[in-house]
Amino acid sequence: MNKALTFLLIHPEISRTKYNFVGIIENECLELEYICAMLKSEGHNVFIYDGQVEKRSAASAIRAYDPDAVYVCGRTRQENFMLEYCSAAKKHNPDIITIIGGLHAQLSYMRMQKEYVDYILTSFDIFLINKIVGGEDLEGVDGLCYKDMRGEWISNPLKQFDIKLLPRPDRSYFYEHPNNYRYLELEHAAWVRSAYSCPYRCNFCERNRMNGGVYSYREIDDVVDEIAQIDSDNIYIVDDDFLYNEKRVERFADLIKERGIHKKYICYGRSDFISEHEELMKRLADIGLYYVLVGLEAIGDSYLNSYGKKSDVACNIRSIDICNRLGINIMGMFILDPDFTGKDFRRLYKWIKEHDLKHVATSIFTPEMGLENYSRYKDRLISDNPSHYDYLHLVIRPGKIGVRLFYFHYYVLLIKLFLKAKREGVYDFIDYGDYIRSFISNIFRKRRNDDE
């Protein structure tokens, strides 16, 4: 076996402003836990740093652990942090191996080809890290970017990965933080992934391009075995779409019931699946499905067609009705289109009220870096700061109203949704007043700082 190394695996902070939803939604760093398990099996020393929950900075953690290698993963909005951590590692010790992986790296790896970054993983294949630190010849190793002897970047072809090859995650860090990792009121919620990528092809979403666009899934019996072993009452199945294969979902419901596993579940699903499988949704409700996150996206079929959603508003309405009757909390997620006018914002709120949708999440339309949409909207871009690609910022110029007026209607909508939720007793664990005061303040601000 090669020499044992010390690794520091870093999950970046979300943002350095108050609008980061820490304490409301905190995601278990599952990717790092897979890597941790794999590296420990090779005899390495491994530490995890999660910027969501740690009080110290990543730079101080690098100094404290003095690692041989640093691995950082993250999404588009965390790009600046990911690069900052790699730079800090090299400043601490130029010999530290710096590796970047994760979702953003798969499609936008060229943005991270910096002098202080050594390797970039463009695949979900965590075993590539063994090849890196094992000193193997990396020529022809797909799914990897590295520097040649002249310091020039080599980008090997993308590589699909079979999720069945993953080890069980090492959840030591998760268990060390019992007061963190929640989804709304469901505290200490553990992440479980049963599939990579998404089988659908909505044109605004980068998730269906992950893993080279190949949908790779685990056997459901293995997934249930993992859930049974997790010391948590709340399970967040983070597949991009868990409600996809009817037989697979039926098997999940059967096994959970047969084994007497009593937990609450969160998952993603499409409205067309829900609207066509009411009986199956009832079975899921009976075994503990608590939240289903549904990309309703729009209240007009023309928008849904333009997004390539392959669904319609009738399915959206029926899915809400089914979940409400079954006692499943449906989280309706909507896109705030850049061509919205004030009337569109008001129509959306009226529709939400009329259809008794209690849980709502809104996202400002954002062309993802690495997708065709980014090039399509390049003439309308008003920000290329990756920190703004968090679905809370306008990054392209609105088509029908000005930027300030768009933000005005956006914050008015948020205030109305928060007041509606407060009246209905939703999210009682948060400070409504603090958020509403902040939204009101933002309405009257003359400009937005780059870091906010």
XYZ file of C-alpha atoms in Angstrom:
452
model
C 0.000 0.000 0.000
C 1.128 3.550 -0.722
C 2.088 5.888 2.103
C -0.838 7.013 4.260
C -1.751 10.620 3.546
C -3.794 13.199 5.403
C -6.804 14.496 3.463
C -9.008 17.476 4.216
C -12.363 17.254 2.421
C -14.160 20.599 2.208
C -17.832 21.386 1.642
C -17.984 25.167 1.108
C -20.106 27.655 2.960
C -23.220 28.703 1.045
C -22.637 32.446 1.222
C -21.257 35.097 3.548
C -24.524 36.994 3.788
C -27.563 36.298 5.971
C -29.425 34.936 2.930
C -27.909 31.480 3.063
C -30.764 29.520 4.709
C -28.388 27.946 7.238
C -30.601 26.846 10.095
C -33.503 26.308 7.675
C -32.057 23.960 5.067
C -28.662 22.374 5.713
C -27.444 19.643 3.412
C -25.438 16.697 4.655
C -22.099 16.593 2.804
C -22.799 13.153 1.353
C -20.263 13.354 -1.459
C -17.480 13.913 1.055
C -18.741 11.013 3.171
C -18.423 8.660 0.205
C -14.885 9.899 -0.405
C -14.086 9.654 3.299
C -15.147 5.986 3.378
C -13.135 5.205 0.264
C -9.957 6.921 1.503
C -10.144 5.388 4.973
C -10.409 1.940 3.385
C -7.062 2.730 1.729
C -5.504 3.569 5.101
C -5.489 7.365 4.766
C -6.259 9.893 7.499
C -9.359 11.909 6.586
C -10.974 15.034 8.009
C -14.122 16.832 6.860
C -14.773 20.558 7.024
C -18.321 21.751 6.307
C -18.620 25.507 5.894
C -22.335 25.335 6.744
C -21.711 24.286 10.328
C -18.101 25.081 11.231
C -17.374 28.224 13.234
C -13.774 28.557 12.070
C -12.697 29.418 8.551
C -11.576 26.904 5.948
C -8.124 28.514 5.947
C -7.787 27.901 9.693
C -8.826 24.275 9.198
C -6.133 23.893 6.548
C -3.554 25.257 8.968
C -4.793 23.040 11.798
C -4.879 19.746 9.876
C -1.845 20.520 7.666
C -3.083 18.041 5.027
C -1.202 16.400 2.187
C -4.239 16.839 -0.061
C -7.334 19.031 -0.100
C -10.504 18.087 -1.967
C -13.236 20.698 -2.491
C -16.657 20.263 -4.071
C -19.548 22.636 -4.634
C -22.125 24.223 -6.908
C -21.926 27.244 -9.193
C -22.655 29.750 -6.423
C -19.732 28.328 -4.417
C -17.113 28.607 -7.174
C -15.378 31.607 -5.605
C -15.092 29.817 -2.274
C -13.789 26.623 -3.872
C -11.008 28.521 -5.621
C -10.281 30.558 -2.503
C -9.754 27.378 -0.453
C -7.385 25.875 -3.027
C -5.402 29.108 -3.109
C -5.245 29.142 0.698
C -3.988 25.553 0.714
C -1.162 26.382 -1.690
C -0.226 29.461 0.330
C -0.039 27.307 3.449
C 2.073 24.692 1.709
C 2.861 24.684 -2.045
C 3.178 20.890 -1.933
C -0.453 20.301 -0.911
C -2.354 18.506 -3.659
C -5.486 20.495 -4.522
C -8.444 18.723 -6.130
C -11.824 20.127 -7.163
C -14.868 17.977 -7.882
C -18.628 18.058 -7.551
C -21.535 19.238 -9.668
C -20.202 22.557 -10.959
C -16.894 21.034 -12.011
C -18.567 18.542 -14.338
C -19.814 21.160 -16.796
C -17.655 24.206 -15.993
C -14.244 22.669 -15.312
C -12.440 25.217 -17.498
C -13.416 27.973 -15.057
C -11.391 26.220 -12.370
C -8.203 25.650 -14.311
C -6.054 27.906 -12.120
C -2.395 27.765 -11.150
C -3.275 26.809 -7.558
C -5.550 23.924 -8.629
C -3.849 20.634 -9.457
C -6.689 18.334 -10.521
C -10.366 18.648 -11.488
C -12.777 15.718 -11.446
C -15.396 15.907 -14.187
C -16.916 12.588 -13.173
C -18.713 11.187 -10.129
C -15.951 8.548 -10.034
C -14.428 9.198 -6.602
C -11.882 6.420 -7.187
C -10.007 8.774 -9.507
C -8.602 10.332 -6.333
C -6.740 7.074 -5.664
C -5.178 7.284 -9.116
C -4.080 10.870 -8.443
C -2.381 10.272 -5.102
C -1.146 6.823 -6.168
C 1.111 8.359 -8.762
C -0.506 6.559 -11.701
C -0.058 7.699 -15.275
C -3.086 9.940 -15.826
C -2.923 9.999 -19.603
C -6.132 8.417 -20.857
C -7.814 8.492 -17.445
C -11.271 9.750 -18.413
C -13.182 12.134 -16.181
C -10.091 14.061 -15.106
C -8.339 17.373 -15.839
C -4.667 17.687 -14.911
C -1.490 19.564 -15.869
C 1.214 18.146 -18.081
C 4.940 18.546 -17.509
C 4.817 22.071 -18.985
C 1.984 23.098 -16.691
C -0.567 23.057 -19.523
C -4.037 21.776 -18.717
C -5.117 18.442 -20.182
C -8.861 17.744 -20.182
C -9.565 14.057 -20.673
C -13.015 13.033 -21.961
C -15.985 12.936 -19.600
C -16.771 9.638 -17.945
C -20.019 8.086 -16.796
C -19.967 6.383 -13.405
C -21.974 3.439 -12.099
C -23.443 4.512 -8.754
C -23.515 0.874 -7.622
C -19.728 1.065 -7.179
C -19.949 3.593 -4.335
C -19.098 2.449 -0.806
C -21.426 3.092 2.106
C -20.827 6.691 3.217
C -18.890 7.323 6.415
C -21.406 9.412 8.410
C -19.126 10.119 11.382
C -19.210 13.876 10.720
C -23.003 13.826 10.385
C -23.389 12.118 13.764
C -20.928 14.558 15.348
C -23.344 17.397 14.495
C -26.754 16.310 15.824
C -28.059 19.882 15.852
C -27.368 20.468 12.157
C -28.469 19.088 8.805
C -32.157 19.752 8.530
C -34.829 20.239 5.917
C -37.181 22.850 7.349
C -38.725 21.409 10.511
C -37.248 17.926 9.940
C -34.115 18.060 12.072
C -30.919 16.078 11.516
C -32.107 14.770 8.145
C -29.732 12.277 6.528
C -29.102 12.338 2.807
C -29.503 9.152 0.768
C -28.765 8.991 -2.942
C -30.185 6.138 -5.006
C -29.459 7.517 -8.490
C -27.220 9.891 -10.403
C -28.472 12.315 -13.064
C -32.064 12.763 -14.240
C -33.859 10.835 -16.994
C -35.793 13.919 -18.140
C -34.475 16.709 -20.359
C -35.839 20.037 -19.108
C -33.735 22.607 -20.959
C -33.147 24.956 -18.012
C -31.658 22.312 -15.715
C -28.067 21.132 -15.452
C -28.920 18.047 -13.410
C -29.840 15.968 -16.444
C -26.345 16.633 -17.854
C -24.608 15.232 -14.791
C -22.805 11.909 -15.191
C -22.532 12.590 -18.909
C -26.329 12.624 -19.086
C -26.525 8.954 -18.118
C -29.087 7.952 -15.468
C -27.438 5.458 -13.116
C -29.372 3.908 -10.229
C -28.890 1.521 -7.320
C -30.981 -1.527 -6.546
C -33.787 -0.424 -4.260
C -33.143 -3.289 -1.810
C -29.658 -1.875 -1.218
C -31.112 1.611 -0.710
C -33.535 0.343 1.929
C -30.716 -1.549 3.668
C -28.786 1.710 3.932
C -31.821 3.613 5.262
C -32.400 0.964 7.917
C -28.828 1.426 9.191
C -28.952 5.229 9.461
C -29.430 6.626 12.950
C -31.849 9.360 11.919
C -35.617 9.658 11.848
C -35.573 11.842 8.734
C -34.335 10.693 5.340
C -33.833 13.054 2.408
C -33.656 11.019 -0.827
C -31.742 13.478 -2.967
C -32.108 11.885 -6.390
C -32.919 14.497 -8.993
C -36.165 12.577 -9.453
C -36.939 9.661 -7.133
C -40.531 9.233 -8.383
C -39.549 7.941 -11.804
C -39.759 4.158 -12.197
C -43.148 2.959 -10.947
C -42.006 -0.599 -10.154
C -38.936 0.653 -8.308
C -40.999 3.055 -6.178
C -43.522 0.286 -5.443
C -40.678 -1.963 -4.297
C -39.448 0.834 -2.024
C -42.880 1.194 -0.406
C -43.211 -2.568 0.016
C -39.786 -3.028 1.628
C -40.118 -0.093 4.022
C -43.453 -1.462 5.226
C -42.312 -5.097 5.403
C -39.230 -4.202 7.437
C -41.140 -1.949 9.800
C -38.903 1.063 9.183
C -40.546 4.126 10.711
C -39.034 7.349 9.386
C -40.090 10.501 7.561
C -39.030 10.912 3.955
C -38.293 13.812 1.616
C -37.894 13.290 -2.119
C -38.176 14.949 -5.516
C -40.929 14.015 -7.953
C -42.698 15.301 -11.051
C -46.300 16.440 -11.127
C -47.188 14.138 -14.032
C -46.021 11.091 -12.052
C -47.961 12.162 -8.968
C -51.111 12.948 -10.961
C -51.039 9.512 -12.605
C -50.198 7.451 -9.489
C -52.571 8.463 -6.724
C -52.726 4.991 -5.174
C -48.939 4.704 -5.116
C -48.700 8.153 -3.525
C -51.092 6.928 -0.820
C -48.789 3.987 -0.142
C -45.844 6.382 0.146
C -47.816 8.588 2.526
C -48.576 5.522 4.654
C -44.869 4.688 5.064
C -43.874 8.248 5.975
C -43.474 10.435 2.870
C -43.548 13.869 4.469
C -42.296 16.283 1.782
C -42.321 15.852 -1.979
C -40.444 18.567 -3.873
C -42.117 19.184 -7.208
C -40.920 21.434 -10.008
C -44.277 22.939 -10.933
C -42.226 25.697 -12.624
C -45.098 27.735 -14.111
C -48.841 28.332 -14.149
C -49.053 28.554 -17.931
C -48.524 25.752 -20.450
C -46.667 28.086 -22.806
C -43.927 28.539 -20.202
C -43.828 24.801 -19.444
C -43.477 24.034 -23.158
C -40.666 26.577 -23.550
C -38.829 24.934 -20.624
C -39.134 21.489 -22.233
C -40.990 20.266 -19.152
C -43.142 17.666 -20.950
C -45.920 18.254 -18.439
C -48.823 20.685 -18.130
C -50.674 22.861 -15.644
C -53.480 20.297 -15.324
C -50.932 17.835 -13.899
C -49.658 20.516 -11.525
C -53.153 21.169 -10.177
C -53.980 17.490 -9.792
C -50.681 16.751 -8.033
C -51.376 19.495 -5.469
C -54.882 18.157 -4.880
C -53.656 14.569 -4.428
C -50.899 15.507 -1.977
C -53.202 17.774 0.032
C -55.799 15.014 0.381
C -53.169 12.429 1.357
C -51.477 14.673 3.918
C -48.198 14.877 1.977
C -46.526 18.295 2.104
C -45.963 19.288 -1.506
C -43.219 21.871 -1.974
C -44.151 23.647 -5.187
C -41.108 25.109 -6.922
C -41.593 27.888 -9.476
C -39.369 29.694 -11.984
C -39.687 33.477 -12.058
C -39.196 34.056 -15.754
C -37.089 37.038 -16.903
C -39.991 38.144 -19.124
C -42.364 38.445 -16.151
C -44.253 41.681 -15.632
C -45.838 42.821 -12.382
C -49.050 41.176 -13.524
C -47.306 37.806 -13.829
C -46.014 38.016 -10.248
C -49.528 38.830 -9.020
C -51.092 36.036 -11.071
C -48.646 33.542 -9.611
C -49.531 34.492 -6.032
C -53.266 34.355 -6.809
C -52.837 30.883 -8.376
C -50.926 29.626 -5.325
C -53.739 30.803 -3.043
C -56.508 29.405 -5.231
C -54.970 25.951 -5.304
C -54.154 25.827 -1.580
C -50.429 25.384 -2.077
C -48.903 25.914 1.368
C -45.207 25.281 0.683
C -43.644 27.338 -2.086
C -40.109 27.946 -3.338
C -39.371 30.470 -6.068
C -36.237 30.700 -8.203
C -35.256 33.556 -10.477
C -34.538 32.086 -13.902
C -30.782 31.522 -14.156
C -29.007 30.244 -17.290
C -26.565 27.694 -15.919
C -22.904 27.981 -16.836
C -22.040 25.076 -19.084
C -25.498 24.799 -20.661
C -26.705 26.063 -24.037
C -28.893 28.568 -22.172
C -25.812 30.426 -20.974
C -24.704 31.165 -24.521
C -28.271 31.916 -25.593
C -28.589 34.665 -23.000
C -25.023 36.005 -23.174
C -26.175 39.315 -24.682
C -28.502 39.839 -21.697
C -26.061 38.912 -18.933
C -25.742 41.546 -16.224
C -23.562 39.482 -13.863
C -20.920 36.839 -14.348
C -20.193 36.559 -10.628
C -20.822 32.872 -9.817
C -21.967 33.851 -6.313
C -25.029 35.389 -7.980
C -25.991 32.091 -9.606
C -28.020 31.099 -6.556
C -31.510 31.667 -8.042
C -31.945 34.665 -5.725
C -30.280 37.161 -8.073
C -31.066 38.455 -11.524
C -28.132 37.558 -13.739
C -29.802 38.427 -17.058
C -31.614 41.641 -17.942
C -35.408 41.294 -17.767
C -37.209 41.446 -21.087
C -40.223 43.609 -20.270
C -39.459 45.612 -17.122
C -36.323 47.095 -15.556
C -34.052 45.352 -13.066
C -35.205 47.429 -10.085
C -38.878 46.935 -10.917
C -38.350 43.172 -11.306
C -36.737 43.037 -7.859
C -39.584 45.158 -6.457
C -42.211 42.648 -7.616
C -39.975 39.754 -6.530
C -39.690 40.991 -2.957
C -43.381 41.882 -2.792
C -44.141 38.289 -3.817
C -41.788 36.924 -1.145
C -43.390 39.095 1.539
C -46.867 37.915 0.532
C -45.759 34.276 0.532
C -44.126 34.631 3.959
C -47.221 36.317 5.401
C -49.409 33.590 3.901
C -47.182 30.899 5.431
C -47.271 32.641 8.808
C -51.084 32.742 8.766
C -51.179 29.050 7.935
C -48.657 28.070 10.620
C -46.028 26.903 8.166
C -42.331 27.142 9.156
C -43.097 28.272 12.708
C -39.483 27.568 13.668
C -38.145 30.542 11.681
C -38.191 34.243 12.476
C -40.725 35.543 9.955
C -40.264 39.122 11.063
C -36.539 39.124 10.373
C -36.997 37.884 6.809
C -39.940 40.184 6.044
C -38.066 43.228 7.372
C -35.109 42.304 5.177
C -37.315 41.935 2.097
C -38.911 45.305 2.758
C -35.477 46.880 3.175
C -34.328 45.389 -0.133
C -37.308 46.900 -1.956
C -36.086 50.401 -1.181
C -32.389 49.855 -1.740
C -30.913 51.813 -4.626
C -28.359 49.202 -5.525
C -27.296 45.664 -4.648
C -23.740 44.942 -3.590
C -21.853 42.310 -5.548
C -21.468 40.128 -2.468
C -25.156 40.106 -1.556
